[in-house]
mmCIF file with all atom_site columns, C-alpha atoms in Angstrom:
data_model
loop_
_atom_site.group_PDB
_atom_site.id
_atom_site.type_symbol
_atom_site.label_atom_id
_atom_site.label_alt_id
_atom_site.label_comp_id
_atom_site.label_asym_id
_atom_site.label_entity_id
_atom_site.label_seq_id
_atom_site.pdbx_PDB_ins_code
_atom_site.Cartn_x
_atom_site.Cartn_y
_atom_site.Cartn_z
_atom_site.occupancy
_atom_site.B_iso_or_equiv
_atom_site.pdbx_formal_charge
_atom_site.auth_seq_id
_atom_site.auth_comp_id
_atom_site.auth_asym_id
_atom_site.auth_atom_id
_atom_site.pdbx_PDB_model_num
ATOM 1   C CA . PHE A 1 1   ? -0.114 0.070   0.048  1.00 0.00 ? 1   PHE A CA 1
ATOM 2   C CA . GLU A 1 2   ? 1.051  3.565   -0.545 1.00 0.00 ? 2   GLU A CA 1
ATOM 3   C CA . ASP A 1 3   ? 1.004  6.355   2.023  1.00 0.00 ? 3   ASP A CA 1
ATOM 4   C CA . GLU A 1 4   ? 0.410  10.066  1.543  1.00 0.00 ? 4   GLU A CA 1
ATOM 5   C CA . ALA A 1 5   ? 4.008  10.714  0.753  1.00 0.00 ? 5   ALA A CA 1
ATOM 6   C CA . GLY A 1 6   ? 3.947  8.135   -1.870 1.00 0.00 ? 6   GLY A CA 1
ATOM 7   C CA . LEU A 1 7   ? 6.088  5.665   0.025  1.00 0.00 ? 7   LEU A CA 1
ATOM 8   C CA . VAL A 1 8   ? 5.243  1.997   -0.373 1.00 0.00 ? 8   VAL A CA 1
ATOM 9   C CA . SER A 1 9   ? 5.059  -0.098  2.838  1.00 0.00 ? 9   SER A CA 1
ATOM 10  C CA . THR A 1 10  ? 4.378  -3.745  3.215  1.00 0.00 ? 10  THR A CA 1
ATOM 11  C CA . ASN A 1 11  ? 3.282  -5.693  6.313  1.00 0.00 ? 11  ASN A CA 1
ATOM 12  C CA . ALA A 1 12  ? 6.540  -7.631  5.845  1.00 0.00 ? 12  ALA A CA 1
ATOM 13  C CA . ASP A 1 13  ? 8.359  -4.509  7.270  1.00 0.00 ? 13  ASP A CA 1
ATOM 14  C CA . PHE A 1 14  ? 6.326  -4.314  10.386 1.00 0.00 ? 14  PHE A CA 1
ATOM 15  C CA . PRO A 1 15  ? 7.656  -7.570  12.013 1.00 0.00 ? 15  PRO A CA 1
ATOM 16  C CA . SER A 1 16  ? 11.260 -6.624  11.495 1.00 0.00 ? 16  SER A CA 1
ATOM 17  C CA . PHE A 1 17  ? 10.520 -3.155  12.928 1.00 0.00 ? 17  PHE A CA 1
ATOM 18  C CA . CYS A 1 18  ? 8.967  -4.819  16.094 1.00 0.00 ? 18  CYS A CA 1
ATOM 19  C CA . HIS A 1 19  ? 11.851 -7.130  16.411 1.00 0.00 ? 19  HIS A CA 1
ATOM 20  C CA . PHE A 1 20  ? 14.347 -4.259  16.267 1.00 0.00 ? 20  PHE A CA 1
ATOM 21  C CA . PHE A 1 21  ? 12.294 -2.415  18.822 1.00 0.00 ? 21  PHE A CA 1
ATOM 22  C CA . ASN A 1 22  ? 12.129 -5.357  21.278 1.00 0.00 ? 22  ASN A CA 1
ATOM 23  C CA . LYS A 1 23  ? 15.921 -5.669  20.951 1.00 0.00 ? 23  LYS A CA 1
ATOM 24  C CA . MET A 1 24  ? 16.534 -1.957  21.615 1.00 0.00 ? 24  MET A CA 1
ATOM 25  C CA . LYS A 1 25  ? 14.115 -2.123  24.608 1.00 0.00 ? 25  LYS A CA 1
ATOM 26  C CA . HIS A 1 26  ? 15.938 -5.170  26.106 1.00 0.00 ? 26  HIS A CA 1
ATOM 27  C CA . ALA A 1 27  ? 19.337 -3.495  25.568 1.00 0.00 ? 27  ALA A CA 1
ATOM 28  C CA . MET A 1 28  ? 18.121 -0.231  27.251 1.00 0.00 ? 28  MET A CA 1
ATOM 29  C CA . LEU A 1 29  ? 16.810 -2.312  30.231 1.00 0.00 ? 29  LEU A CA 1
ATOM 30  C CA . LEU A 1 30  ? 20.102 -4.192  30.515 1.00 0.00 ? 30  LEU A CA 1
ATOM 31  C CA . SER A 1 31  ? 22.023 -0.799  30.501 1.00 0.00 ? 31  SER A CA 1
ATOM 32  C CA . LEU A 1 32  ? 19.677 0.760   33.190 1.00 0.00 ? 32  LEU A CA 1
ATOM 33  C CA . LEU A 1 33  ? 20.112 -2.386  35.255 1.00 0.00 ? 33  LEU A CA 1
ATOM 34  C CA . ALA A 1 34  ? 23.948 -2.243  34.950 1.00 0.00 ? 34  ALA A CA 1
ATOM 35  C CA . LEU A 1 35  ? 23.821 1.523   35.868 1.00 0.00 ? 35  LEU A CA 1
ATOM 36  C CA . ALA A 1 36  ? 21.687 0.861   38.881 1.00 0.00 ? 36  ALA A CA 1
ATOM 37  C CA . CYS A 1 37  ? 24.134 -1.827  40.015 1.00 0.00 ? 37  CYS A CA 1
ATOM 38  C CA . THR A 1 38  ? 26.998 0.484   39.886 1.00 0.00 ? 38  THR A CA 1
ATOM 39  C CA . VAL A 1 39  ? 25.295 3.563   41.400 1.00 0.00 ? 39  VAL A CA 1
ATOM 40  C CA . THR A 1 40  ? 23.412 1.864   44.264 1.00 0.00 ? 40  THR A CA 1
ATOM 41  C CA . PRO A 1 41  ? 25.779 0.407   46.880 1.00 0.00 ? 41  PRO A CA 1
ATOM 42  C CA . ALA A 1 42  ? 25.136 -3.256  47.525 1.00 0.00 ? 42  ALA A CA 1
ATOM 43  C CA . LEU A 1 43  ? 23.176 -4.004  50.710 1.00 0.00 ? 43  LEU A CA 1
ATOM 44  C CA . SER A 1 44  ? 24.360 -7.062  52.426 1.00 0.00 ? 44  SER A CA 1
ATOM 45  C CA . TYR A 1 45  ? 22.044 -9.721  53.896 1.00 0.00 ? 45  TYR A CA 1
ATOM 46  C CA . PHE A 1 46  ? 22.396 -10.490 57.688 1.00 0.00 ? 46  PHE A CA 1
ATOM 47  C CA . PRO A 1 47  ? 20.585 -13.319 59.364 1.00 0.00 ? 47  PRO A CA 1
ATOM 48  C CA . GLU A 1 48  ? 18.269 -12.143 61.987 1.00 0.00 ? 48  GLU A CA 1
ATOM 49  C CA . GLU A 1 49  ? 16.805 -13.774 65.173 1.00 0.00 ? 49  GLU A CA 1
ATOM 50  C CA . LYS A 1 50  ? 13.997 -11.846 66.943 1.00 0.00 ? 50  LYS A CA 1
ATOM 51  C CA . GLY A 1 51  ? 15.071 -8.687  65.124 1.00 0.00 ? 51  GLY A CA 1
ATOM 52  C CA . ILE A 1 52  ? 18.741 -8.967  66.212 1.00 0.00 ? 52  ILE A CA 1
ATOM 53  C CA . LEU A 1 53  ? 21.257 -9.299  63.335 1.00 0.00 ? 53  LEU A CA 1
ATOM 54  C CA . GLU A 1 54  ? 23.478 -12.251 63.761 1.00 0.00 ? 54  GLU A CA 1
ATOM 55  C CA . LEU A 1 55  ? 27.111 -11.235 62.951 1.00 0.00 ? 55  LEU A CA 1
ATOM 56  C CA . ASN A 1 56  ? 30.365 -13.029 62.376 1.00 0.00 ? 56  ASN A CA 1
ATOM 57  C CA . PRO A 1 57  ? 33.855 -12.069 61.317 1.00 0.00 ? 57  PRO A CA 1
ATOM 58  C CA . SER A 1 58  ? 32.888 -12.283 57.613 1.00 0.00 ? 58  SER A CA 1
ATOM 59  C CA . ASN A 1 59  ? 29.881 -9.762  57.816 1.00 0.00 ? 59  ASN A CA 1
ATOM 60  C CA . TYR A 1 60  ? 30.791 -7.710  60.722 1.00 0.00 ? 60  TYR A CA 1
ATOM 61  C CA . VAL A 1 61  ? 32.492 -4.781  58.749 1.00 0.00 ? 61  VAL A CA 1
ATOM 62  C CA . ALA A 1 62  ? 29.557 -4.758  56.172 1.00 0.00 ? 62  ALA A CA 1
ATOM 63  C CA . ALA A 1 63  ? 27.058 -4.295  59.007 1.00 0.00 ? 63  ALA A CA 1
ATOM 64  C CA . VAL A 1 64  ? 29.111 -1.505  60.678 1.00 0.00 ? 64  VAL A CA 1
ATOM 65  C CA . ARG A 1 65  ? 29.180 0.209   57.168 1.00 0.00 ? 65  ARG A CA 1
ATOM 66  C CA . GLN A 1 66  ? 25.638 -0.396  56.192 1.00 0.00 ? 66  GLN A CA 1
ATOM 67  C CA . PHE A 1 67  ? 23.803 0.694   59.383 1.00 0.00 ? 67  PHE A CA 1
ATOM 68  C CA . PRO A 1 68  ? 24.261 4.338   60.615 1.00 0.00 ? 68  PRO A CA 1
ATOM 69  C CA . TYR A 1 69  ? 23.445 3.306   64.193 1.00 0.00 ? 69  TYR A CA 1
ATOM 70  C CA . LEU A 1 70  ? 24.411 -0.226  65.236 1.00 0.00 ? 70  LEU A CA 1
ATOM 71  C CA . MET A 1 71  ? 24.744 -1.703  68.757 1.00 0.00 ? 71  MET A CA 1
ATOM 72  C CA . VAL A 1 72  ? 26.610 -4.871  68.873 1.00 0.00 ? 72  VAL A CA 1
ATOM 73  C CA . GLU A 1 73  ? 26.566 -7.331  71.749 1.00 0.00 ? 73  GLU A CA 1
ATOM 74  C CA . PHE A 1 74  ? 29.697 -9.567  72.184 1.00 0.00 ? 74  PHE A CA 1
ATOM 75  C CA . TYR A 1 75  ? 28.206 -12.442 74.144 1.00 0.00 ? 75  TYR A CA 1
ATOM 76  C CA . ALA A 1 76  ? 28.859 -16.077 75.160 1.00 0.00 ? 76  ALA A CA 1
ATOM 77  C CA . PRO A 1 77  ? 25.982 -18.426 75.279 1.00 0.00 ? 77  PRO A CA 1
ATOM 78  C CA . TRP A 1 78  ? 27.075 -19.923 78.520 1.00 0.00 ? 78  TRP A CA 1
ATOM 79  C CA . CYS A 1 79  ? 27.449 -16.553 80.375 1.00 0.00 ? 79  CYS A CA 1
ATOM 80  C CA . PRO A 1 80  ? 24.755 -15.963 83.045 1.00 0.00 ? 80  PRO A CA 1
ATOM 81  C CA . TYR A 1 81  ? 24.878 -12.199 82.467 1.00 0.00 ? 81  TYR A CA 1
ATOM 82  C CA . CYS A 1 82  ? 24.293 -12.638 78.756 1.00 0.00 ? 82  CYS A CA 1
ATOM 83  C CA . GLN A 1 83  ? 21.430 -14.995 79.436 1.00 0.00 ? 83  GLN A CA 1
ATOM 84  C CA . THR A 1 84  ? 19.822 -12.335 81.736 1.00 0.00 ? 84  THR A CA 1
ATOM 85  C CA . PHE A 1 85  ? 20.397 -9.704  79.306 1.00 0.00 ? 85  PHE A CA 1
ATOM 86  C CA . ALA A 1 86  ? 19.142 -11.450 76.188 1.00 0.00 ? 86  ALA A CA 1
ATOM 87  C CA . PRO A 1 87  ? 15.272 -10.900 76.773 1.00 0.00 ? 87  PRO A CA 1
ATOM 88  C CA . LYS A 1 88  ? 15.891 -7.152  77.443 1.00 0.00 ? 88  LYS A CA 1
ATOM 89  C CA . TYR A 1 89  ? 17.963 -7.025  74.167 1.00 0.00 ? 89  TYR A CA 1
ATOM 90  C CA . GLU A 1 90  ? 15.183 -8.721  72.315 1.00 0.00 ? 90  GLU A CA 1
ATOM 91  C CA . ASP A 1 91  ? 12.652 -6.269  73.656 1.00 0.00 ? 91  ASP A CA 1
ATOM 92  C CA . ALA A 1 92  ? 14.777 -3.371  72.670 1.00 0.00 ? 92  ALA A CA 1
ATOM 93  C CA . ALA A 1 93  ? 15.115 -4.801  69.095 1.00 0.00 ? 93  ALA A CA 1
ATOM 94  C CA . LEU A 1 94  ? 11.394 -5.173  68.838 1.00 0.00 ? 94  LEU A CA 1
ATOM 95  C CA . ARG A 1 95  ? 10.836 -1.530  69.964 1.00 0.00 ? 95  ARG A CA 1
ATOM 96  C CA . LEU A 1 96  ? 13.393 -0.223  67.526 1.00 0.00 ? 96  LEU A CA 1
ATOM 97  C CA . THR A 1 97  ? 11.768 -2.368  64.676 1.00 0.00 ? 97  THR A CA 1
ATOM 98  C CA . THR A 1 98  ? 8.193  -1.197  65.449 1.00 0.00 ? 98  THR A CA 1
ATOM 99  C CA . THR A 1 99  ? 9.196  2.636   65.705 1.00 0.00 ? 99  THR A CA 1
ATOM 100 C CA . ASN A 1 100 ? 11.045 2.266   62.350 1.00 0.00 ? 100 ASN A CA 1
ATOM 101 C CA . SER A 1 101 ? 14.185 3.575   64.141 1.00 0.00 ? 101 SER A CA 1
ATOM 102 C CA . PRO A 1 102 ? 17.361 3.715   61.935 1.00 0.00 ? 102 PRO A CA 1
ATOM 103 C CA . ALA A 1 103 ? 19.254 1.949   64.676 1.00 0.00 ? 103 ALA A CA 1
ATOM 104 C CA . LYS A 1 104 ? 19.813 -1.787  64.555 1.00 0.00 ? 104 LYS A CA 1
ATOM 105 C CA . LEU A 1 105 ? 20.728 -4.372  67.184 1.00 0.00 ? 105 LEU A CA 1
ATOM 106 C CA . ALA A 1 106 ? 23.305 -7.202  66.411 1.00 0.00 ? 106 ALA A CA 1
ATOM 107 C CA . LYS A 1 107 ? 25.147 -9.804  68.297 1.00 0.00 ? 107 LYS A CA 1
ATOM 108 C CA . LEU A 1 108 ? 28.257 -11.822 67.754 1.00 0.00 ? 108 LEU A CA 1
ATOM 109 C CA . ASP A 1 109 ? 29.079 -15.027 69.650 1.00 0.00 ? 109 ASP A CA 1
ATOM 110 C CA . ALA A 1 110 ? 32.581 -14.016 71.073 1.00 0.00 ? 110 ALA A CA 1
ATOM 111 C CA . SER A 1 111 ? 33.219 -17.463 72.518 1.00 0.00 ? 111 SER A CA 1
ATOM 112 C CA . ARG A 1 112 ? 32.840 -19.058 69.047 1.00 0.00 ? 112 ARG A CA 1
ATOM 113 C CA . TYR A 1 113 ? 34.819 -16.204 67.295 1.00 0.00 ? 113 TYR A CA 1
ATOM 114 C CA . ALA A 1 114 ? 37.267 -15.669 70.236 1.00 0.00 ? 114 ALA A CA 1
ATOM 115 C CA . THR A 1 115 ? 40.211 -14.461 68.021 1.00 0.00 ? 115 THR A CA 1
ATOM 116 C CA . PHE A 1 116 ? 38.150 -11.956 66.214 1.00 0.00 ? 116 PHE A CA 1
ATOM 117 C CA . ALA A 1 117 ? 36.574 -10.718 69.501 1.00 0.00 ? 117 ALA A CA 1
ATOM 118 C CA . ALA A 1 118 ? 40.153 -10.465 71.033 1.00 0.00 ? 118 ALA A CA 1
ATOM 119 C CA . GLN A 1 119 ? 41.133 -8.220  68.091 1.00 0.00 ? 119 GLN A CA 1
ATOM 120 C CA . LEU A 1 120 ? 38.227 -5.885  68.940 1.00 0.00 ? 120 LEU A CA 1
ATOM 121 C CA . LYS A 1 121 ? 39.452 -5.818  72.654 1.00 0.00 ? 121 LYS A CA 1
ATOM 122 C CA . VAL A 1 122 ? 36.523 -7.717  74.032 1.00 0.00 ? 122 VAL A CA 1
ATOM 123 C CA . GLN A 1 123 ? 37.646 -9.048  77.476 1.00 0.00 ? 123 GLN A CA 1
ATOM 124 C CA . GLU A 1 124 ? 34.263 -9.857  79.225 1.00 0.00 ? 124 GLU A CA 1
ATOM 125 C CA . TYR A 1 125 ? 30.782 -10.845 78.491 1.00 0.00 ? 125 TYR A CA 1
ATOM 126 C CA . PRO A 1 126 ? 28.702 -9.127  77.398 1.00 0.00 ? 126 PRO A CA 1
ATOM 127 C CA . THR A 1 127 ? 30.618 -6.317  75.901 1.00 0.00 ? 127 THR A CA 1
ATOM 128 C CA . MET A 1 128 ? 28.578 -3.773  73.865 1.00 0.00 ? 128 MET A CA 1
ATOM 129 C CA . TYR A 1 129 ? 29.832 -1.583  71.133 1.00 0.00 ? 129 TYR A CA 1
ATOM 130 C CA . PHE A 1 130 ? 27.738 1.229   69.575 1.00 0.00 ? 130 PHE A CA 1
ATOM 131 C CA . TYR A 1 131 ? 28.696 2.314   66.100 1.00 0.00 ? 131 TYR A CA 1
ATOM 132 C CA . ARG A 1 132 ? 27.488 5.707   64.908 1.00 0.00 ? 132 ARG A CA 1
ATOM 133 C CA . GLN A 1 133 ? 28.362 6.405   61.335 1.00 0.00 ? 133 GLN A CA 1
ATOM 134 C CA . GLY A 1 134 ? 31.012 3.596   61.630 1.00 0.00 ? 134 GLY A CA 1
ATOM 135 C CA . HIS A 1 135 ? 32.659 5.065   64.602 1.00 0.00 ? 135 HIS A CA 1
ATOM 136 C CA . PRO A 1 136 ? 32.722 2.854   67.769 1.00 0.00 ? 136 PRO A CA 1
ATOM 137 C CA . LEU A 1 137 ? 31.806 3.844   71.255 1.00 0.00 ? 137 LEU A CA 1
ATOM 138 C CA . LEU A 1 138 ? 32.099 1.378   74.116 1.00 0.00 ? 138 LEU A CA 1
ATOM 139 C CA . TYR A 1 139 ? 28.723 1.185   75.834 1.00 0.00 ? 139 TYR A CA 1
ATOM 140 C CA . ASN A 1 140 ? 29.101 0.619   79.534 1.00 0.00 ? 140 ASN A CA 1
ATOM 141 C CA . GLY A 1 141 ? 25.657 1.723   80.741 1.00 0.00 ? 141 GLY A CA 1
ATOM 142 C CA . GLN A 1 142 ? 22.818 -0.108  82.404 1.00 0.00 ? 142 GLN A CA 1
ATOM 143 C CA . MET A 1 143 ? 21.128 -3.209  80.861 1.00 0.00 ? 143 MET A CA 1
ATOM 144 C CA . GLU A 1 144 ? 18.285 -0.826  79.929 1.00 0.00 ? 144 GLU A CA 1
ATOM 145 C CA . ILE A 1 145 ? 19.439 0.241   76.556 1.00 0.00 ? 145 ILE A CA 1
ATOM 146 C CA . VAL A 1 146 ? 16.220 1.397   74.936 1.00 0.00 ? 146 VAL A CA 1
ATOM 147 C CA . PRO A 1 147 ? 16.175 4.808   76.828 1.00 0.00 ? 147 PRO A CA 1
ATOM 148 C CA . TRP A 1 148 ? 19.737 5.315   75.815 1.00 0.00 ? 148 TRP A CA 1
ATOM 149 C CA . PHE A 1 149 ? 18.763 4.841   72.158 1.00 0.00 ? 149 PHE A CA 1
ATOM 150 C CA . ASP A 1 150 ? 16.060 7.406   72.402 1.00 0.00 ? 150 ASP A CA 1
ATOM 151 C CA . GLY A 1 151 ? 18.884 10.145  72.155 1.00 0.00 ? 151 GLY A CA 1
ATOM 152 C CA . PHE A 1 152 ? 19.681 9.066   68.627 1.00 0.00 ? 152 PHE A CA 1
#
């Protein structure tokens, strides 16, 4: 058939145009995906139990970098003080989660990763470090940490 400009077009041209358009669309989507991967910092996955991140030497630094406010408990499962503190820490994690706080709670089994804990100067259980924008502060306050977090 002939259009107004006198150009002849056939239906045979239409499928090749659609194929070309689909290839361009896919190429553009792949380019955008690649760009998003380079611009957006990768967020690491951390296993959680009752709202508390479970850290180990492999993911510790990533957690400190990823979360602007991070409290880390270095504990030993056999420690009676850690066992007494655990329900309070879980309550604090629940409160922080329900209030959409930017603060996160984490724990690291210092008896399992003793060499790593020693490098961080952990000498007793529980030892608490609070990281604010990646900078550590030793927390040596009461076992009631939720009111302390309210200041952040």
